[in-house]
mmCIF file of C-alpha atoms in Angstrom:
data_model
loop_
_atom_site.group_PDB
_atom_site.id
_atom_site.type_symbol
_atom_site.label_atom_id
_atom_site.label_comp_id
_atom_site.label_asym_id
_atom_site.label_seq_id
_atom_site.Cartn_x
_atom_site.Cartn_y
_atom_site.Cartn_z
ATOM 1 C CA UNK A 1 83.587 -1.819 100.418
ATOM 2 C CA UNK A 2 83.803 -5.606 100.291
ATOM 3 C CA UNK A 3 83.793 -7.576 97.056
ATOM 4 C CA UNK A 4 80.362 -8.975 97.903
ATOM 5 C CA UNK A 5 78.825 -5.540 98.267
ATOM 6 C CA UNK A 6 80.446 -4.437 95.016
ATOM 7 C CA UNK A 7 78.924 -7.386 93.190
ATOM 8 C CA UNK A 8 75.480 -6.603 94.630
ATOM 9 C CA UNK A 9 75.712 -2.946 93.543
ATOM 10 C CA UNK A 10 76.964 -3.987 90.105
ATOM 11 C CA UNK A 11 74.104 -6.455 89.718
ATOM 12 C CA UNK A 12 71.631 -3.717 90.622
ATOM 13 C CA UNK A 13 73.224 -1.145 88.293
ATOM 14 C CA UNK A 14 73.403 -3.311 85.181
ATOM 15 C CA UNK A 15 69.597 -3.663 84.773
ATOM 16 C CA UNK A 16 69.178 0.070 85.388
ATOM 17 C CA UNK A 17 71.731 0.916 82.704
ATOM 18 C CA UNK A 18 70.175 -1.537 80.279
ATOM 19 C CA UNK A 19 66.733 -0.075 81.006
ATOM 20 C CA UNK A 20 68.024 3.431 80.334
ATOM 21 C CA UNK A 21 69.563 2.346 77.012
ATOM 22 C CA UNK A 22 66.305 0.598 76.108
ATOM 23 C CA UNK A 23 64.228 3.709 76.827
ATOM 24 C CA UNK A 24 66.554 5.905 74.771
ATOM 25 C CA UNK A 25 66.389 3.391 71.934
ATOM 26 C CA UNK A 26 62.593 3.318 72.021
ATOM 27 C CA UNK A 27 62.400 7.116 71.969
ATOM 28 C CA UNK A 28 64.803 7.258 69.007
ATOM 29 C CA UNK A 29 62.811 4.579 67.177
ATOM 30 C CA UNK A 30 59.498 6.380 67.753
ATOM 31 C CA UNK A 31 60.972 9.665 66.592
ATOM 32 C CA UNK A 32 62.352 8.025 63.446
ATOM 33 C CA UNK A 33 58.934 6.481 62.787
ATOM 34 C CA UNK A 34 57.328 9.925 63.080
ATOM 35 C CA UNK A 35 59.812 11.447 60.625
ATOM 36 C CA UNK A 36 59.390 8.468 58.313
ATOM 37 C CA UNK A 37 55.599 8.795 58.386
ATOM 38 C CA UNK A 38 55.845 12.450 57.450
ATOM 39 C CA UNK A 39 58.059 11.696 54.426
ATOM 40 C CA UNK A 40 56.504 10.282 51.258
ATOM 41 C CA UNK A 41 57.612 6.780 50.320
ATOM 42 C CA UNK A 42 59.051 7.802 46.960
ATOM 43 C CA UNK A 43 61.035 10.634 48.503
ATOM 44 C CA UNK A 44 62.407 8.304 51.190
ATOM 45 C CA UNK A 45 63.628 5.888 48.541
ATOM 46 C CA UNK A 46 65.336 8.656 46.563
ATOM 47 C CA UNK A 47 66.964 10.072 49.685
ATOM 48 C CA UNK A 48 68.212 6.682 50.798
ATOM 49 C CA UNK A 49 69.891 5.858 47.522
ATOM 50 C CA UNK A 50 71.121 9.416 47.061
ATOM 51 C CA UNK A 51 72.675 9.481 50.530
ATOM 52 C CA UNK A 52 74.792 6.406 49.847
ATOM 53 C CA UNK A 53 76.101 7.911 46.628
ATOM 54 C CA UNK A 54 74.021 5.767 44.298
ATOM 55 C CA UNK A 55 74.838 6.431 40.649
ATOM 56 C CA UNK A 56 72.498 8.944 39.028
ATOM 57 C CA UNK A 57 71.665 9.241 35.337
ATOM 58 C CA UNK A 58 71.846 6.532 32.706
ATOM 59 C CA UNK A 59 69.685 5.248 29.870
ATOM 60 C CA UNK A 60 67.614 7.660 27.786
ATOM 61 C CA UNK A 61 64.374 5.843 26.919
ATOM 62 C CA UNK A 62 62.510 8.411 24.851
ATOM 63 C CA UNK A 63 63.085 11.888 23.428
ATOM 64 C CA UNK A 64 60.352 13.779 21.546
ATOM 65 C CA UNK A 65 60.426 17.311 20.115
ATOM 66 C CA UNK A 66 57.317 19.311 19.196
ATOM 67 C CA UNK A 67 56.611 23.026 18.799
ATOM 68 C CA UNK A 68 59.861 24.150 20.384
ATOM 69 C CA UNK A 69 59.530 21.812 23.390
ATOM 70 C CA UNK A 70 61.710 18.737 23.945
ATOM 71 C CA UNK A 71 60.564 15.932 26.248
ATOM 72 C CA UNK A 72 63.120 13.398 27.511
ATOM 73 C CA UNK A 73 62.527 10.278 29.593
ATOM 74 C CA UNK A 74 65.735 8.968 31.162
ATOM 75 C CA UNK A 75 67.054 7.221 34.257
ATOM 76 C CA UNK A 76 67.326 9.360 37.367
ATOM 77 C CA UNK A 77 68.504 6.537 39.645
ATOM 78 C CA UNK A 78 68.791 3.397 37.459
ATOM 79 C CA UNK A 79 66.337 0.734 38.552
ATOM 80 C CA UNK A 80 64.812 3.064 41.146
ATOM 81 C CA UNK A 81 63.404 6.131 39.383
ATOM 82 C CA UNK A 82 63.142 7.868 36.012
ATOM 83 C CA UNK A 83 63.066 11.582 35.266
ATOM 84 C CA UNK A 84 60.855 13.290 32.715
ATOM 85 C CA UNK A 85 62.582 16.498 31.579
ATOM 86 C CA UNK A 86 60.850 19.247 29.601
ATOM 87 C CA UNK A 87 63.159 21.652 27.796
ATOM 88 C CA UNK A 88 61.611 24.908 26.601
ATOM 89 C CA UNK A 89 62.649 26.794 23.455
ATOM 90 C CA UNK A 90 64.732 29.227 25.563
ATOM 91 C CA UNK A 91 66.594 26.363 27.251
ATOM 92 C CA UNK A 92 64.670 26.501 30.543
ATOM 93 C CA UNK A 93 64.112 23.019 31.948
ATOM 94 C CA UNK A 94 61.396 21.519 34.093
ATOM 95 C CA UNK A 95 61.309 17.967 35.405
ATOM 96 C CA UNK A 96 59.254 15.361 37.230
ATOM 97 C CA UNK A 97 60.462 12.088 38.797
ATOM 98 C CA UNK A 98 58.588 8.786 38.748
ATOM 99 C CA UNK A 99 59.337 6.059 41.300
ATOM 100 C CA UNK A 100 59.497 2.422 40.259
ATOM 101 C CA UNK A 101 56.713 0.408 41.853
ATOM 102 C CA UNK A 102 54.818 3.556 42.751
ATOM 103 C CA UNK A 103 54.437 5.237 39.341
ATOM 104 C CA UNK A 104 55.545 2.546 36.882
ATOM 105 C CA UNK A 105 56.694 -1.080 36.594
ATOM 106 C CA UNK A 106 59.429 -0.982 33.967
ATOM 107 C CA UNK A 107 61.025 2.176 32.523
ATOM 108 C CA UNK A 108 61.544 0.528 29.149
ATOM 109 C CA UNK A 109 57.811 -0.205 28.868
ATOM 110 C CA UNK A 110 56.598 3.353 29.560
ATOM 111 C CA UNK A 111 54.894 4.734 26.448
ATOM 112 C CA UNK A 112 54.736 8.484 25.827
ATOM 113 C CA UNK A 113 52.864 10.747 23.418
ATOM 114 C CA UNK A 114 53.816 14.407 23.243
ATOM 115 C CA UNK A 115 52.484 17.173 20.999
ATOM 116 C CA UNK A 116 52.374 20.972 21.165
ATOM 117 C CA UNK A 117 49.197 22.989 20.510
ATOM 118 C CA UNK A 118 48.679 26.684 19.743
ATOM 119 C CA UNK A 119 44.997 27.222 20.495
ATOM 120 C CA UNK A 120 43.284 25.143 23.146
ATOM 121 C CA UNK A 121 41.205 26.468 26.037
ATOM 122 C CA UNK A 122 42.631 29.940 25.543
ATOM 123 C CA UNK A 123 46.250 28.824 25.755
ATOM 124 C CA UNK A 124 49.363 27.559 24.023
ATOM 125 C CA UNK A 125 51.007 24.477 25.451
ATOM 126 C CA UNK A 126 51.368 20.748 24.982
ATOM 127 C CA UNK A 127 49.630 17.407 25.383
ATOM 128 C CA UNK A 128 51.263 14.537 27.302
ATOM 129 C CA UNK A 129 49.958 10.979 26.985
ATOM 130 C CA UNK A 130 51.333 8.289 29.289
ATOM 131 C CA UNK A 131 50.840 4.569 29.702
ATOM 132 C CA UNK A 132 53.067 3.617 32.624
ATOM 133 C CA UNK A 133 51.235 0.582 34.015
ATOM 134 C CA UNK A 134 50.307 -1.259 30.831
ATOM 135 C CA UNK A 135 46.528 -1.040 31.222
ATOM 136 C CA UNK A 136 45.485 2.619 31.527
ATOM 137 C CA UNK A 137 46.306 5.418 29.101
ATOM 138 C CA UNK A 138 46.317 8.798 30.834
ATOM 139 C CA UNK A 139 46.394 12.200 29.130
ATOM 140 C CA UNK A 140 47.297 15.607 30.512
ATOM 141 C CA UNK A 141 46.930 18.973 28.769
ATOM 142 C CA UNK A 142 49.289 21.717 29.917
ATOM 143 C CA UNK A 143 49.117 25.443 29.259
ATOM 144 C CA UNK A 144 52.470 27.204 29.200
ATOM 145 C CA UNK A 145 51.852 30.350 31.241
ATOM 146 C CA UNK A 146 54.709 32.811 31.844
ATOM 147 C CA UNK A 147 57.067 30.106 30.652
ATOM 148 C CA UNK A 148 55.825 27.442 33.097
ATOM 149 C CA UNK A 149 53.643 24.390 32.271
ATOM 150 C CA UNK A 150 50.339 24.295 34.191
ATOM 151 C CA UNK A 151 47.885 21.374 34.056
ATOM 152 C CA UNK A 152 44.526 22.555 32.691
ATOM 153 C CA UNK A 153 42.698 19.379 31.566
ATOM 154 C CA UNK A 154 43.010 15.605 31.784
ATOM 155 C CA UNK A 155 41.548 12.536 30.152
ATOM 156 C CA UNK A 156 41.876 8.777 30.574
ATOM 157 C CA UNK A 157 41.035 5.351 29.225
ATOM 158 C CA UNK A 158 40.994 4.024 25.669
ATOM 159 C CA UNK A 159 38.671 6.707 24.280
ATOM 160 C CA UNK A 160 39.710 9.556 21.991
ATOM 161 C CA UNK A 161 39.985 13.305 22.574
ATOM 162 C CA UNK A 162 38.939 15.984 20.096
ATOM 163 C CA UNK A 163 39.685 19.692 19.732
ATOM 164 C CA UNK A 164 36.749 21.722 18.413
ATOM 165 C CA UNK A 165 35.522 25.319 18.425
ATOM 166 C CA UNK A 166 32.054 24.460 19.732
ATOM 167 C CA UNK A 167 30.633 27.905 20.417
ATOM 168 C CA UNK A 168 32.278 29.729 17.490
ATOM 169 C CA UNK A 169 34.268 32.181 19.629
ATOM 170 C CA UNK A 170 37.558 31.365 17.903
ATOM 171 C CA UNK A 171 38.939 29.420 20.889
ATOM 172 C CA UNK A 172 39.001 25.640 20.784
ATOM 173 C CA UNK A 173 37.275 23.504 23.384
ATOM 174 C CA UNK A 174 38.324 19.972 24.347
ATOM 175 C CA UNK A 175 35.987 16.963 24.149
ATOM 176 C CA UNK A 176 37.139 13.708 25.764
ATOM 177 C CA UNK A 177 35.647 10.236 25.492
ATOM 178 C CA UNK A 178 36.750 8.629 28.762
ATOM 179 C CA UNK A 179 36.379 5.026 29.858
ATOM 180 C CA UNK A 180 36.543 4.058 33.521
ATOM 181 C CA UNK A 181 38.032 0.834 34.829
ATOM 182 C CA UNK A 182 34.558 -0.673 35.246
ATOM 183 C CA UNK A 183 33.858 -0.117 31.538
ATOM 184 C CA UNK A 184 31.599 2.904 31.985
ATOM 185 C CA UNK A 185 31.745 5.181 28.918
ATOM 186 C CA UNK A 186 31.458 8.863 29.708
ATOM 187 C CA UNK A 187 32.175 12.188 28.034
ATOM 188 C CA UNK A 188 33.894 15.288 29.449
ATOM 189 C CA UNK A 189 33.893 18.681 27.763
ATOM 190 C CA UNK A 190 36.292 21.478 28.718
ATOM 191 C CA UNK A 191 35.651 25.155 28.062
ATOM 192 C CA UNK A 192 37.587 28.373 28.702
ATOM 193 C CA UNK A 193 35.738 31.436 29.967
ATOM 194 C CA UNK A 194 36.584 34.487 32.077
ATOM 195 C CA UNK A 195 40.203 33.404 32.482
ATOM 196 C CA UNK A 196 39.241 29.974 33.892
ATOM 197 C CA UNK A 197 38.924 26.417 32.570
ATOM 198 C CA UNK A 198 35.606 24.683 33.212
ATOM 199 C CA UNK A 199 34.645 21.020 32.843
ATOM 200 C CA UNK A 200 31.243 19.381 32.366
ATOM 201 C CA UNK A 201 29.689 15.955 31.781
ATOM 202 C CA UNK A 202 28.248 15.298 28.318
ATOM 203 C CA UNK A 203 25.498 13.104 29.781
ATOM 204 C CA UNK A 204 23.879 16.286 31.109
ATOM 205 C CA UNK A 205 22.457 16.658 27.598
ATOM 206 C CA UNK A 206 20.155 13.673 28.098
ATOM 207 C CA UNK A 207 16.566 14.901 28.317
ATOM 208 C CA UNK A 208 14.791 11.569 28.804
ATOM 209 C CA UNK A 209 14.407 9.236 31.770
ATOM 210 C CA UNK A 210 15.943 5.767 31.832
ATOM 211 C CA UNK A 211 15.992 2.700 34.085
ATOM 212 C CA UNK A 212 19.033 2.976 36.323
ATOM 213 C CA UNK A 213 20.471 -0.409 37.288
ATOM 214 C CA UNK A 214 24.113 0.660 37.686
ATOM 215 C CA UNK A 215 27.112 2.205 35.915
ATOM 216 C CA UNK A 216 26.228 0.459 32.662
ATOM 217 C CA UNK A 217 22.671 1.706 32.532
ATOM 218 C CA UNK A 218 23.778 4.576 30.295
ATOM 219 C CA UNK A 219 26.812 5.735 28.353
ATOM 220 C CA UNK A 220 27.859 8.535 26.041
ATOM 221 C CA UNK A 221 30.531 9.526 23.522
ATOM 222 C CA UNK A 222 31.312 12.404 21.208
ATOM 223 C CA UNK A 223 31.046 11.343 17.552
ATOM 224 C CA UNK A 224 33.647 13.404 15.693
ATOM 225 C CA UNK A 225 32.351 12.735 12.159
ATOM 226 C CA UNK A 226 28.828 13.872 13.032
ATOM 227 C CA UNK A 227 29.955 16.490 15.559
ATOM 228 C CA UNK A 228 27.306 15.315 18.049
ATOM 229 C CA UNK A 229 27.133 13.511 21.372
ATOM 230 C CA UNK A 230 25.586 10.043 21.315
ATOM 231 C CA UNK A 231 23.917 8.944 24.566
ATOM 232 C CA UNK A 232 22.531 5.442 24.989
ATOM 233 C CA UNK A 233 20.342 4.506 27.976
ATOM 234 C CA UNK A 234 18.554 1.406 29.220
ATOM 235 C CA UNK A 235 14.811 1.026 28.778
ATOM 236 C CA UNK A 236 13.384 -1.893 30.721
ATOM 237 C CA UNK A 237 10.222 -1.904 28.619
ATOM 238 C CA UNK A 238 12.324 -2.429 25.489
ATOM 239 C CA UNK A 239 14.747 -4.828 27.119
ATOM 240 C CA UNK A 240 17.447 -2.863 25.344
ATOM 241 C CA UNK A 241 19.218 0.471 25.054
ATOM 242 C CA UNK A 242 17.742 3.474 23.323
ATOM 243 C CA UNK A 243 20.008 6.053 21.674
ATOM 244 C CA UNK A 244 19.663 9.799 21.181
ATOM 245 C CA UNK A 245 22.080 12.309 19.644
ATOM 246 C CA UNK A 246 22.597 15.894 20.730
ATOM 247 C CA UNK A 247 24.531 18.925 19.583
ATOM 248 C CA UNK A 248 27.175 19.996 22.085
ATOM 249 C CA UNK A 249 25.299 22.840 23.757
ATOM 250 C CA UNK A 250 27.353 24.214 26.658
ATOM 251 C CA UNK A 251 24.278 26.036 27.962
ATOM 252 C CA UNK A 252 22.687 22.659 28.737
ATOM 253 C CA UNK A 253 25.753 21.214 30.508
ATOM 254 C CA UNK A 254 26.609 22.061 34.107
ATOM 255 C CA UNK A 255 30.119 23.495 33.864
ATOM 256 C CA UNK A 256 32.326 23.592 36.947
ATOM 257 C CA UNK A 257 35.814 24.911 37.626
ATOM 258 C CA UNK A 258 38.310 22.265 36.538
ATOM 259 C CA UNK A 259 40.015 20.068 39.115
ATOM 260 C CA UNK A 260 42.218 17.086 38.153
ATOM 261 C CA UNK A 261 40.402 13.741 38.338
ATOM 262 C CA UNK A 262 43.479 11.569 38.785
ATOM 263 C CA UNK A 263 46.859 12.022 40.452
ATOM 264 C CA UNK A 264 48.561 9.879 37.814
ATOM 265 C CA UNK A 265 51.789 10.002 35.767
ATOM 266 C CA UNK A 266 50.232 12.238 33.080
ATOM 267 C CA UNK A 267 49.014 14.854 35.597
ATOM 268 C CA UNK A 268 51.430 16.539 37.958
ATOM 269 C CA UNK A 269 53.196 19.774 38.865
ATOM 270 C CA UNK A 270 56.495 20.281 37.052
ATOM 271 C CA UNK A 271 59.554 21.187 39.159
ATOM 272 C CA UNK A 272 62.069 23.744 37.887
ATOM 273 C CA UNK A 273 65.842 23.371 37.969
#
């Protein structure tokens, strides 16, 4: 074969080889995109830094003990994630990781409230309050069932929560004054019955019509000192709100099986070690 023919064959082969490499590269890229899409962002970040041997552990930001439980907030991967660890009285540990930028801004600015309870919604457990973003205070109530914490109620905003035995059955209900981001004031009541937790809206107690012009056309809150629910509602004829107060009558509130409202730092499923 002459040198000229060799050069022609080589010139023809080089594009073919490059095309083959390109196709393989595209297939690999598409496959990696598929795997990446199936993996949650936070998990990808943790895997990436874990795979390169990034230092784990570090600063302990908060540690609170209540009723035999110990809650610790500490670095998991410094600057990347923090770990919330719950230690039970028997030494069993559960944990949950928060990712920076996804669950919080600054680990040092995360505020935590933690307190055990003995009689709430038919269970023993603990309350966890979290402000991770600086503008919304979230609250989760966990029952400890067979040694494991299970979320059974949640609350949010700058309102207050109250524990009361409303129906006199010896088991405490939970009444929450919640405030949405648009300023709407609402009330949620939680009850335990037949082995289940139910939730209902306090505004169901309102027995009078009002002029509905939007989220602010009515509001409600549980008044702890009077042990009643106050509901205020707009009356166009008055050019103002009218207020009525009601006893917390669960028979007049539509109660539904509880489902978490938010997937936020205070409400999650604990992982076991």
